[in-house]
Short mmCIF file of C-alpha atoms (C1' of nucleotides) in Angstrom, two decimals:
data_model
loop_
_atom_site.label_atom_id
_atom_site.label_comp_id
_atom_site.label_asym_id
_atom_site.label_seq_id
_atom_site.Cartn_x
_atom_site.Cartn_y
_atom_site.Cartn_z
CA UNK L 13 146.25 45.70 113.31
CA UNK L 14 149.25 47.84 113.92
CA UNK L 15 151.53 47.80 110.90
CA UNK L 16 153.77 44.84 111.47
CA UNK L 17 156.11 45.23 108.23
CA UNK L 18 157.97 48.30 107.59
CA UNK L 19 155.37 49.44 105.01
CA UNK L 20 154.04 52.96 106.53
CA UNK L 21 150.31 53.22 106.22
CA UNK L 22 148.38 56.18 105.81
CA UNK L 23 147.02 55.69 109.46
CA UNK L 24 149.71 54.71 112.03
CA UNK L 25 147.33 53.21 114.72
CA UNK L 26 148.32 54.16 118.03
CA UNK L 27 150.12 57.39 117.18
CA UNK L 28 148.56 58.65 120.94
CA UNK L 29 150.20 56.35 122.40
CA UNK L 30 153.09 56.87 120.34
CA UNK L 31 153.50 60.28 120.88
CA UNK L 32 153.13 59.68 124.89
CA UNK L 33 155.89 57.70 124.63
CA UNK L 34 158.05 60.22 122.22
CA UNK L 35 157.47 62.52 124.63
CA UNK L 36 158.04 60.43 128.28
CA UNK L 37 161.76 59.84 126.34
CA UNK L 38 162.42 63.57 125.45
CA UNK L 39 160.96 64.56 129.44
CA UNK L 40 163.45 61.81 130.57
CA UNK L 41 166.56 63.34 128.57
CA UNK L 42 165.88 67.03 129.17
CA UNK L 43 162.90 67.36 131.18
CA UNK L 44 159.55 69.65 130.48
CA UNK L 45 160.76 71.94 128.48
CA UNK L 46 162.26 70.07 126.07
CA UNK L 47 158.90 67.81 125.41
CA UNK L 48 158.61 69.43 122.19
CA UNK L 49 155.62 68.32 120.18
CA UNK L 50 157.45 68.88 116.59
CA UNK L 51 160.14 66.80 118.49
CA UNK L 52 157.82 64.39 119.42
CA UNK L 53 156.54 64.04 116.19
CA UNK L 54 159.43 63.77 114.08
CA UNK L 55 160.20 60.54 116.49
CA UNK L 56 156.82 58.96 115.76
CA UNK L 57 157.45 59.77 111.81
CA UNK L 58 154.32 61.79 111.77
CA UNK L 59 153.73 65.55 110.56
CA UNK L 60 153.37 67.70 113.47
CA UNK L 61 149.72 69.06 112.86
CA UNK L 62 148.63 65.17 113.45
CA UNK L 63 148.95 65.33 116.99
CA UNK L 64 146.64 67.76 117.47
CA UNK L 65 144.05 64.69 116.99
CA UNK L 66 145.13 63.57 119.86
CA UNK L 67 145.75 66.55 122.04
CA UNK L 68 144.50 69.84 122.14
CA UNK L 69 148.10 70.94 122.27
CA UNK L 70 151.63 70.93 123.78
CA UNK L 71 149.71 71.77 126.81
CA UNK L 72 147.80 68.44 127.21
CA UNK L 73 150.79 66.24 126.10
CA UNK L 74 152.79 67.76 128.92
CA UNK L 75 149.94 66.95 131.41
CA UNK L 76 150.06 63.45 130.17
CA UNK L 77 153.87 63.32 130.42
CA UNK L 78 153.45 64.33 133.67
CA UNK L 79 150.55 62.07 135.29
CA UNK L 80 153.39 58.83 133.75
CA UNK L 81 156.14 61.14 135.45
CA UNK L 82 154.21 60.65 139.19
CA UNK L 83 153.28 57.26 138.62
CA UNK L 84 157.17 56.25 138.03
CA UNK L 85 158.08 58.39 140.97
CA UNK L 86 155.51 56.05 143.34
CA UNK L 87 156.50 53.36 141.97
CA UNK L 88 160.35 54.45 142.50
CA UNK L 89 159.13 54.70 146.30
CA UNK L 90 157.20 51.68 147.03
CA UNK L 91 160.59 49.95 145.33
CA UNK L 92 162.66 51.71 147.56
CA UNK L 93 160.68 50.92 150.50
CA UNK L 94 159.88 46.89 149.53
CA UNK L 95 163.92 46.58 149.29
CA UNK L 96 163.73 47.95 153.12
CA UNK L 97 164.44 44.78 155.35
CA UNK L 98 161.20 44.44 157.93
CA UNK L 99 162.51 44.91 161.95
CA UNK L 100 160.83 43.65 165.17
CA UNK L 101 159.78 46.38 166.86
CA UNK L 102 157.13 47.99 164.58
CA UNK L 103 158.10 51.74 165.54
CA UNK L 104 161.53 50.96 164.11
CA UNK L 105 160.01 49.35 160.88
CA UNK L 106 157.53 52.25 160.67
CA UNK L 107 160.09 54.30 160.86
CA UNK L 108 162.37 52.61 158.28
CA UNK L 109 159.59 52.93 155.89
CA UNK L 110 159.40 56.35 155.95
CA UNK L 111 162.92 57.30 155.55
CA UNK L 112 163.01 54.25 152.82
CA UNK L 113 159.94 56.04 150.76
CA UNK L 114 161.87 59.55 151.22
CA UNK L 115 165.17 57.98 149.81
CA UNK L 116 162.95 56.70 146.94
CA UNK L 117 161.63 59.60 146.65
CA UNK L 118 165.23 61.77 146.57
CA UNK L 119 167.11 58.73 144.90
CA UNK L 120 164.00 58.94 141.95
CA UNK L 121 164.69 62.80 141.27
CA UNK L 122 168.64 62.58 141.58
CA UNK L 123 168.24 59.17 139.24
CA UNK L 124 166.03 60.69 136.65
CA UNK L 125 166.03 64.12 137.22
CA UNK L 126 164.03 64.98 133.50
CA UNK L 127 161.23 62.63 134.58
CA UNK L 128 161.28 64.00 138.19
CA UNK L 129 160.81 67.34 136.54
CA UNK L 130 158.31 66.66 134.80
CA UNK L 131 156.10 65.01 137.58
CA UNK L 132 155.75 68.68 139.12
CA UNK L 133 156.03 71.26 136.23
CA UNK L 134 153.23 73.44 136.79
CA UNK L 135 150.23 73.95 134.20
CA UNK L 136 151.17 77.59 133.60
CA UNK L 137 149.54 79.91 133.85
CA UNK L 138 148.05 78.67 136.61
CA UNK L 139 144.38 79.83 136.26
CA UNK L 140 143.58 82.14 138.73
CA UNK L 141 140.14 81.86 138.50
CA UNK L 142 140.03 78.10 139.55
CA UNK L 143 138.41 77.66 143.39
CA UNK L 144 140.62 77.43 146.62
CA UNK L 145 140.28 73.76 147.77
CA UNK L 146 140.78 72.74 151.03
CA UNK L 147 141.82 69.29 151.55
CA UNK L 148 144.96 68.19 152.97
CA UNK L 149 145.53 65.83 149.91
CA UNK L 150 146.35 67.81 147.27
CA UNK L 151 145.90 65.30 144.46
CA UNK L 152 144.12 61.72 144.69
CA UNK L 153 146.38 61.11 140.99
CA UNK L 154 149.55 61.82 143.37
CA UNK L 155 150.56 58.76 144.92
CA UNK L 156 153.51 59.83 146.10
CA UNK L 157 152.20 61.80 148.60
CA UNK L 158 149.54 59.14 149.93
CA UNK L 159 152.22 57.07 150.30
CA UNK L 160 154.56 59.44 152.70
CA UNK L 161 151.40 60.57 154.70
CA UNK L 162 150.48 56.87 155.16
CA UNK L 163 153.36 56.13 156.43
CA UNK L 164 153.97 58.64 158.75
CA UNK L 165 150.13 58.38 160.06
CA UNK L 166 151.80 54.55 160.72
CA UNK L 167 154.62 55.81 162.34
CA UNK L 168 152.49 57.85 165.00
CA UNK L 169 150.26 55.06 165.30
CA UNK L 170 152.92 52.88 166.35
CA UNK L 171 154.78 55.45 168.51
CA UNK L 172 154.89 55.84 172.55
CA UNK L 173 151.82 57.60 173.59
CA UNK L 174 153.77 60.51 173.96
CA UNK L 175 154.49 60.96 170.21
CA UNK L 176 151.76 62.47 167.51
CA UNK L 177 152.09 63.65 164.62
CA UNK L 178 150.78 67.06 163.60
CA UNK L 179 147.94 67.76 161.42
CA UNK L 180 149.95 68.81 158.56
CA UNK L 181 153.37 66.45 158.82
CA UNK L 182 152.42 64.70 155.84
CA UNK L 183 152.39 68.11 153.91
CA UNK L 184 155.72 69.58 155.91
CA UNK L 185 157.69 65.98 155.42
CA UNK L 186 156.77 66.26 151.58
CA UNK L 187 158.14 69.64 151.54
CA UNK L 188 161.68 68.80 153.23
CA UNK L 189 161.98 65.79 149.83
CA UNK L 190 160.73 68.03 147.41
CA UNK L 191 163.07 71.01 148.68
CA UNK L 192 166.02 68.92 148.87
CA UNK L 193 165.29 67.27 145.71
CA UNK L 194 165.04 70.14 143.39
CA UNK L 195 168.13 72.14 145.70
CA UNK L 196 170.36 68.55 144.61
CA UNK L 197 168.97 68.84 140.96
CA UNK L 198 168.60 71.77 139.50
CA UNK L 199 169.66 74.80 142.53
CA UNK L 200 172.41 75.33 144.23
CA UNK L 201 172.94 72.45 146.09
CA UNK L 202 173.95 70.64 142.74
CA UNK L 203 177.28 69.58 141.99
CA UNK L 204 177.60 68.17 145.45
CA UNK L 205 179.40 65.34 145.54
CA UNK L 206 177.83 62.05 146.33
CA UNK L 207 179.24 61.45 149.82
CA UNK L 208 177.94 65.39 150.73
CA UNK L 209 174.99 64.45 149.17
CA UNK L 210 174.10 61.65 151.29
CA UNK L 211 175.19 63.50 153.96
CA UNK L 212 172.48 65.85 153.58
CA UNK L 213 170.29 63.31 152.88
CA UNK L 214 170.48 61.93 156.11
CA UNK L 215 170.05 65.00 157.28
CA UNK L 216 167.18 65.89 156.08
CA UNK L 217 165.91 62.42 156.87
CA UNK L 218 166.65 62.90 160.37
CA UNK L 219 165.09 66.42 160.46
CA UNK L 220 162.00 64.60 159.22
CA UNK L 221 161.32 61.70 161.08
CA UNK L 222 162.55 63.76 164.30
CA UNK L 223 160.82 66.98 163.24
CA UNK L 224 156.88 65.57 162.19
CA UNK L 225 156.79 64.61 165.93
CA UNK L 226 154.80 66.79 168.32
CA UNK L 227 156.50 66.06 172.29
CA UNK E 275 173.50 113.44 130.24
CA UNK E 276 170.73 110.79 129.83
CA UNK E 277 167.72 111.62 127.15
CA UNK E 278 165.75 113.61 129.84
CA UNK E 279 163.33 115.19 126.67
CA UNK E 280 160.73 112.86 125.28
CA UNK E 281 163.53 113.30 122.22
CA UNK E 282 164.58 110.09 121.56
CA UNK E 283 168.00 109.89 120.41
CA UNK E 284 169.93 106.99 118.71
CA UNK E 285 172.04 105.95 121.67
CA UNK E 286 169.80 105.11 124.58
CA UNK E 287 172.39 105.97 127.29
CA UNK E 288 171.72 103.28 129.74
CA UNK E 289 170.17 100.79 127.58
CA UNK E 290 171.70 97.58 129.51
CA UNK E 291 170.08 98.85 132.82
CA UNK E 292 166.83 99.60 130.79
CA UNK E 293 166.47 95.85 129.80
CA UNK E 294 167.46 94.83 133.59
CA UNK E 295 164.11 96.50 134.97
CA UNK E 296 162.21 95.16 132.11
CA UNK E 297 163.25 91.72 132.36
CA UNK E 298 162.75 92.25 135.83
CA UNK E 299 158.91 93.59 135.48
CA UNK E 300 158.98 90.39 133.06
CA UNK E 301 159.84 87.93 135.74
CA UNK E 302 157.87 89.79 138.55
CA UNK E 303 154.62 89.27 136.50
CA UNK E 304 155.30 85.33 134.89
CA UNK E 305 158.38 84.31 136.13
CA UNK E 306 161.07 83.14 134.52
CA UNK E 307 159.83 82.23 131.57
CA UNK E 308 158.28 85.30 130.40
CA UNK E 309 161.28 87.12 130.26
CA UNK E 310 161.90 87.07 126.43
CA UNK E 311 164.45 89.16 124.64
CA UNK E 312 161.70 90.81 122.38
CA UNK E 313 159.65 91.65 125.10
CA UNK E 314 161.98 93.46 126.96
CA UNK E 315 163.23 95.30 124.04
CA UNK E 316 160.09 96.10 123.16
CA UNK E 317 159.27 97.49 126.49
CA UNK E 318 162.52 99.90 126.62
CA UNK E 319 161.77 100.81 123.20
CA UNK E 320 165.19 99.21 120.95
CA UNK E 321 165.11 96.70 118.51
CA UNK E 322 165.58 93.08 119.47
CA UNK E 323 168.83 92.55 118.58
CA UNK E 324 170.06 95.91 120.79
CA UNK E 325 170.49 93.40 123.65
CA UNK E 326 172.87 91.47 122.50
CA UNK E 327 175.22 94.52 122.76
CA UNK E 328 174.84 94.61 126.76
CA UNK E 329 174.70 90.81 127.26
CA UNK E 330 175.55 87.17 125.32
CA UNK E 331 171.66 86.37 124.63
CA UNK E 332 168.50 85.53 126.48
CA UNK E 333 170.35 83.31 128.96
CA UNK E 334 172.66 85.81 130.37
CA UNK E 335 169.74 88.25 130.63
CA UNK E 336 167.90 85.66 132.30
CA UNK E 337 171.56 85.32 135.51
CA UNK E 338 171.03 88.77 135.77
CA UNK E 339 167.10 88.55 136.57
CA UNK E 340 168.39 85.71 138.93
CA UNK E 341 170.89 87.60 140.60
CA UNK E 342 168.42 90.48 141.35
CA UNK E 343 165.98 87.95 142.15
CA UNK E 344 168.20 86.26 144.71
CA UNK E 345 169.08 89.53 146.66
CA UNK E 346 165.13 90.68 146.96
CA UNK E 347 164.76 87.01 148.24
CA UNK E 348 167.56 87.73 151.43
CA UNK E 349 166.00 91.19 151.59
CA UNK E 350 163.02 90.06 152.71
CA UNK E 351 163.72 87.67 155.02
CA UNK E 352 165.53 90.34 157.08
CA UNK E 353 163.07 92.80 156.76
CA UNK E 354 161.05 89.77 158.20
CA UNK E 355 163.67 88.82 161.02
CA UNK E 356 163.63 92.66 161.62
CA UNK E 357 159.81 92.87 162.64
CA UNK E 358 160.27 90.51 164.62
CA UNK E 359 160.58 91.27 168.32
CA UNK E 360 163.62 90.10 170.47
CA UNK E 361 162.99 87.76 173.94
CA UNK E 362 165.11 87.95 176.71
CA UNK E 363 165.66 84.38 176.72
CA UNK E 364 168.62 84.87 174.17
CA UNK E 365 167.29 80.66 173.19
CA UNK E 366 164.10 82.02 172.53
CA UNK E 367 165.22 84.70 170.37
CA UNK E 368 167.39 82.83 168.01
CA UNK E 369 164.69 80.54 167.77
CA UNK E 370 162.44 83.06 166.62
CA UNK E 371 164.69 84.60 164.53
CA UNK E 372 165.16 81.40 162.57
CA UNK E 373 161.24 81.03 162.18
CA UNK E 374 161.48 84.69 160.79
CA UNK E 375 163.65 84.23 158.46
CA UNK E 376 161.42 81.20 156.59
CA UNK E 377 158.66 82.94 157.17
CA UNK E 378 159.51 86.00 154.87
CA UNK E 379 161.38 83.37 152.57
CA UNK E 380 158.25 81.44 152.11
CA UNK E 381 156.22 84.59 152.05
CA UNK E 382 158.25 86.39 149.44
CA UNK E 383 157.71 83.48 147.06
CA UNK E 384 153.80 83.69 148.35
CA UNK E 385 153.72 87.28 147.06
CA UNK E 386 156.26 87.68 144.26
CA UNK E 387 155.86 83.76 142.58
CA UNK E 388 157.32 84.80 139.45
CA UNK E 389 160.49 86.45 141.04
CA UNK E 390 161.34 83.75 143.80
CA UNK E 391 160.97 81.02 140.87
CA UNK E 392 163.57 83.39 138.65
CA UNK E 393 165.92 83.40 141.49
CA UNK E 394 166.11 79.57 141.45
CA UNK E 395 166.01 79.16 137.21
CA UNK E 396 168.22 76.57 136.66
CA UNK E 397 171.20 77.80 133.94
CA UNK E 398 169.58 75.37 131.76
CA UNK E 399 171.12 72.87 130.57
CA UNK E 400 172.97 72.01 133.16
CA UNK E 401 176.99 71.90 131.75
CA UNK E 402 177.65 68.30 132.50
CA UNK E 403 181.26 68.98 132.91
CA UNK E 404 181.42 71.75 135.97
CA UNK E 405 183.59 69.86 138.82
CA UNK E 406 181.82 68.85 141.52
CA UNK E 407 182.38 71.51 144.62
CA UNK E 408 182.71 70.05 147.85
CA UNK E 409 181.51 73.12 150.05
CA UNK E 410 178.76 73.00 152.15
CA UNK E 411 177.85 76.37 151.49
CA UNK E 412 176.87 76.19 147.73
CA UNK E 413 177.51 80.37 146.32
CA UNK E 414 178.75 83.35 148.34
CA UNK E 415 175.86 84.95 146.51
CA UNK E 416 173.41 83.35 147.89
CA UNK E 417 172.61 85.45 151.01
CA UNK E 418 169.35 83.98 151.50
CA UNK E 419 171.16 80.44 152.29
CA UNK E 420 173.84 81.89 154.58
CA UNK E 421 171.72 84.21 156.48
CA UNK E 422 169.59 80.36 157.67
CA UNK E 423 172.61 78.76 158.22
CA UNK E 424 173.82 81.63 160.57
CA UNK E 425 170.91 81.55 162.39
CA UNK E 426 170.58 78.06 163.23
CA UNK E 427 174.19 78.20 164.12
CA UNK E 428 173.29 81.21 166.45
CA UNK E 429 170.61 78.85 167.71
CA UNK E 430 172.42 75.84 168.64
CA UNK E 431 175.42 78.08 170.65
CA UNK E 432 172.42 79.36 172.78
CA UNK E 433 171.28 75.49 173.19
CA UNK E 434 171.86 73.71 176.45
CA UNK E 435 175.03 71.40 175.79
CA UNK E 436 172.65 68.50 175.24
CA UNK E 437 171.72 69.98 172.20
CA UNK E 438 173.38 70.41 168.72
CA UNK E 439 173.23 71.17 164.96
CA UNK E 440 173.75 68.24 162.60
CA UNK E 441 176.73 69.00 159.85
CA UNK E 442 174.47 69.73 157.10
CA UNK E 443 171.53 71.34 158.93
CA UNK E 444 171.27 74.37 157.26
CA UNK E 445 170.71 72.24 153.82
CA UNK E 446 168.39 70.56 155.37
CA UNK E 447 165.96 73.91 156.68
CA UNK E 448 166.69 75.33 153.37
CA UNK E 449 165.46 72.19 151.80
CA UNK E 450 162.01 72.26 153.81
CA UNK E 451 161.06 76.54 153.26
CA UNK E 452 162.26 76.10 149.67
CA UNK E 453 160.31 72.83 148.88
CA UNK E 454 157.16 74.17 150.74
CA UNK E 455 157.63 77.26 148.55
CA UNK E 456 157.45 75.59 145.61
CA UNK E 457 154.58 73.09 146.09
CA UNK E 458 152.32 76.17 148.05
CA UNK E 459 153.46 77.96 144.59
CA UNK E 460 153.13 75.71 141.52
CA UNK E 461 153.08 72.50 143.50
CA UNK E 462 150.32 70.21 144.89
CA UNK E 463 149.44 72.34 147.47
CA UNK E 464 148.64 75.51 145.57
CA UNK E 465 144.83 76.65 145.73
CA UNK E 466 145.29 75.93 149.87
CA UNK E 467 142.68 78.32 151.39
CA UNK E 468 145.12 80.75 153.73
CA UNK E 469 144.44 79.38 156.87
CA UNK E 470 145.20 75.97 155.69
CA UNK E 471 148.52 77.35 153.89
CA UNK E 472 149.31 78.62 157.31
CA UNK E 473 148.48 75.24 159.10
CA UNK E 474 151.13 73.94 156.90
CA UNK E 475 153.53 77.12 157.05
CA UNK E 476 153.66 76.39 160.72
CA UNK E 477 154.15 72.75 160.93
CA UNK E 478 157.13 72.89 158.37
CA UNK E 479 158.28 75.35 161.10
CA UNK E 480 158.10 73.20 163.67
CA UNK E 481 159.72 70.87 161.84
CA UNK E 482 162.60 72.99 161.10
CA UNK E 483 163.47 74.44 164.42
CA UNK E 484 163.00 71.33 166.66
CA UNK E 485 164.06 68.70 163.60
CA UNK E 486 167.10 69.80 162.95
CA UNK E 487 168.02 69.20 166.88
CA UNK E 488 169.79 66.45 167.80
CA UNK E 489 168.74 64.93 170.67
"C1'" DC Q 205 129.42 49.51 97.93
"C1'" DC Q 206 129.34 54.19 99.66
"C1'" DG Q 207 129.71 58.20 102.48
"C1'" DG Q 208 130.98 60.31 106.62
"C1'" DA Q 209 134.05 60.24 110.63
"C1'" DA Q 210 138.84 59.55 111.99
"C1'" DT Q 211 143.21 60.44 111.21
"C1'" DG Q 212 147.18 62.51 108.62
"C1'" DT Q 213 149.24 66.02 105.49
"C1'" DT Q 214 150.27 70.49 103.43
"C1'" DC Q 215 150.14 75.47 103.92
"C1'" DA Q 216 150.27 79.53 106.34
"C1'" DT Q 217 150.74 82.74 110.34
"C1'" DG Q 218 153.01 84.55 114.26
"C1'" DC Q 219 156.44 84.59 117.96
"C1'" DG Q 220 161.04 84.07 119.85
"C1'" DG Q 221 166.34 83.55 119.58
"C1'" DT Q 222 170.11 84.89 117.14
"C1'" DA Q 223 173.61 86.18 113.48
"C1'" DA Q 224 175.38 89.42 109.71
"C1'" DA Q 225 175.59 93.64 107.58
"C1'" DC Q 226 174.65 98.39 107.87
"C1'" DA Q 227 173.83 103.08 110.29
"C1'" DT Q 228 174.68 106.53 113.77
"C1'" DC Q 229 176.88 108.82 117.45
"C1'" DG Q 230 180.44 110.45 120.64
"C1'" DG Q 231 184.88 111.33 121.97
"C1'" DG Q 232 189.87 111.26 121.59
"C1'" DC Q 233 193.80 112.40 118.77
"C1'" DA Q 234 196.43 114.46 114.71
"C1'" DT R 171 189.25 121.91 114.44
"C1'" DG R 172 188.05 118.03 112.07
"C1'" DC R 173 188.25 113.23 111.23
"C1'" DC R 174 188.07 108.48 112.21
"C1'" DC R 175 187.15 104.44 115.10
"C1'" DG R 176 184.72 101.92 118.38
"C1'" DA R 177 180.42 101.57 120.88
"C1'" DT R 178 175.75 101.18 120.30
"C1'" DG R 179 171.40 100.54 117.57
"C1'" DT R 180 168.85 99.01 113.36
"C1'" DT R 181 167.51 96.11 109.39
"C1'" DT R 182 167.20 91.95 107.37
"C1'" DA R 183 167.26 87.18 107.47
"C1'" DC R 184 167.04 82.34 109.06
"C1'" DC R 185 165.53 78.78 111.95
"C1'" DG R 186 162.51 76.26 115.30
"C1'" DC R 187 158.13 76.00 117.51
"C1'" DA R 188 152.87 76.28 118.40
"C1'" DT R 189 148.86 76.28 116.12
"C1'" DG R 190 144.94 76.85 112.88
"C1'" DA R 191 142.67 75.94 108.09
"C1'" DA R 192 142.00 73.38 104.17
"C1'" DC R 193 142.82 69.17 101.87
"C1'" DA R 194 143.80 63.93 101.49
"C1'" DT R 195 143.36 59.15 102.82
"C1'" DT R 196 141.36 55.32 105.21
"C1'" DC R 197 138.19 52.68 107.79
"C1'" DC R 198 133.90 51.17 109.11
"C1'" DG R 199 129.03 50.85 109.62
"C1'" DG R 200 124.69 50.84 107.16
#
DNA sequence: CCGGAATGTTCATGCGGTAAACATCGGGCA
DNA sequence: TGCCCGATGTTTACCGCATGAACATTCCGG
């Protein structure tokens, strides 16, 4: 049983979980780097060395941080995209859904910009040694990215005959979101105000569902 | 005179360019984050605290690294534009000069990771109070920005008259190279074999040059 | 009921940022 | 010329963090 009364017990019970969620909270307020296990710790009301029966260190509590941050972010998406109001003509709905999972996707990182973070920090130092893969999906954990290629392999399925998509849209549309996500957060496009920002939102949008389109 | 003898003497003579380089070297070989204080110090031979006689702490060292970083960024895309031979068709050529330019941005964060991600370390934490600028052009400084946005300018004058720039194109191509940086860097999509890094290289391209049309 | 495995705790080490007090040098001014 | 001040480095010190080692407590299966 977890301990119901205020009592503190020797063993807390679910202190792994715990300390995921200490450190989801500190990602959320001030992104990766301030996922501090001592932090994280002092939260729970445990002494910092005890999370190291959980993890193997900062390192792994990060990567867990960051699998929750990419699951939020899809589910920020799909959100976005289930609000989007269906249309006749399935090109136009296809269509719709992509810009709808993009604005998710954008809306998620400008919304929560510690979580959003922390969905793509990088597991430095990236280990050289590890083997060049070669798949088009980078990640079968990153469900943002199935999502956006799905959709846009929908879009060019539904498009005039004279419309395809190229081999790697999926990988240049994901690039435009990411870009412009990170440029509105954290470079130089921040401190925009929120009519610019939408402005280049749309942009982008355009430049997207326009520019994935061979013709 | 500076200390041309192995003789060291008290007074380094150029101490706050000294720690420049080093932090520099730092952020050449692990990015941002590896340029620390003590390390740099350490490397131009001063105590620690020595620095903070030349600048406020770690975090001003850190703006300078960024400026440098920045500049070596819009060097390298012209060198790239440079190599690149003109066209008669004067379309064609400002076309090309556009691809250019991402090119040697995405390849200088290809080759130098750790300096393209110091040129875009955010002045963490953000200062929650800055007024929000209205430009579309977000720093003077950044070169790398304005020499894109010139381009694509330069490429819609040379359009026919059906064709035209959106407003906030130039966010928008800056938004795809940068975000396809990052995720061929640290991202998703790093450990691409190079011939699939170049699939994607030149679909984001595409993208880019006939996305940010309108039609 | 007992002993080991799980799970926490206390110490200890090392690194990095940064401040305060002290030392040294170089150059201008009496 | 000689002295004194300001610029530039150094020492010492404090704090937070990551992490390992040794010790304590609890729980659970035999």
């Amino acid at each position: 049983m977890a301990a119901i009364s205020g009592g503190k017990t020797y063993h807390h019970g679910d202190l792994r979980n715990a300390l995921i969620c200490a450190a989801v909270d500190l990602a959320t307020e001030g992104g990766p780097e301030r996922v501090v296990l001592r932090e994280a710790a002092r939260r729970v009301g445990v002494s910092p060395t005890a999370a190291y029966r959980h993890f193997d260190g900062r390192g792994e509590l990060l990567r867990t941080v960051r699998t929750h941050a990419q699951r939020l972010l899809a589910d920020a998406m799909e959100r976005a995209a289930a609000r989007e109001p269906g249309a006749d003509d399935p090109a136009l709905a296809a269509e719709r859904r992509v810009a709808a999972l993009c604005r998710g996707y954008v809306g998620f990182a400008v919304d929560q910009p510690g979580l959003y973070r922390a969905a793509f920090c990088a597991p430095r130092p990236a280990a050289p040694d590890e083997p060049a893969q070669d798949r088009q999906t980078p990640d079968p954990e990153l469900r943002a990215f199935t999502l956006l290629r799905e959709a846009l392999e929908a879009l060019a399925r539904t498009g005039t005959p004279r419309f395809g998509v190229r081999p790697a849209s999926g990988a240049a549309a994901w690039s435009a979101v990411h870009g412009l996500s990170l440029l509105l957060l954290e470079g130089p496009l921040r401190r925009l105000s929120a009519q610019r920002r939408n402005a280049v939102v749309d942009t982008t949008l355009a430049m997207v569902v326009s520019g994935t389109r061979t013709h």
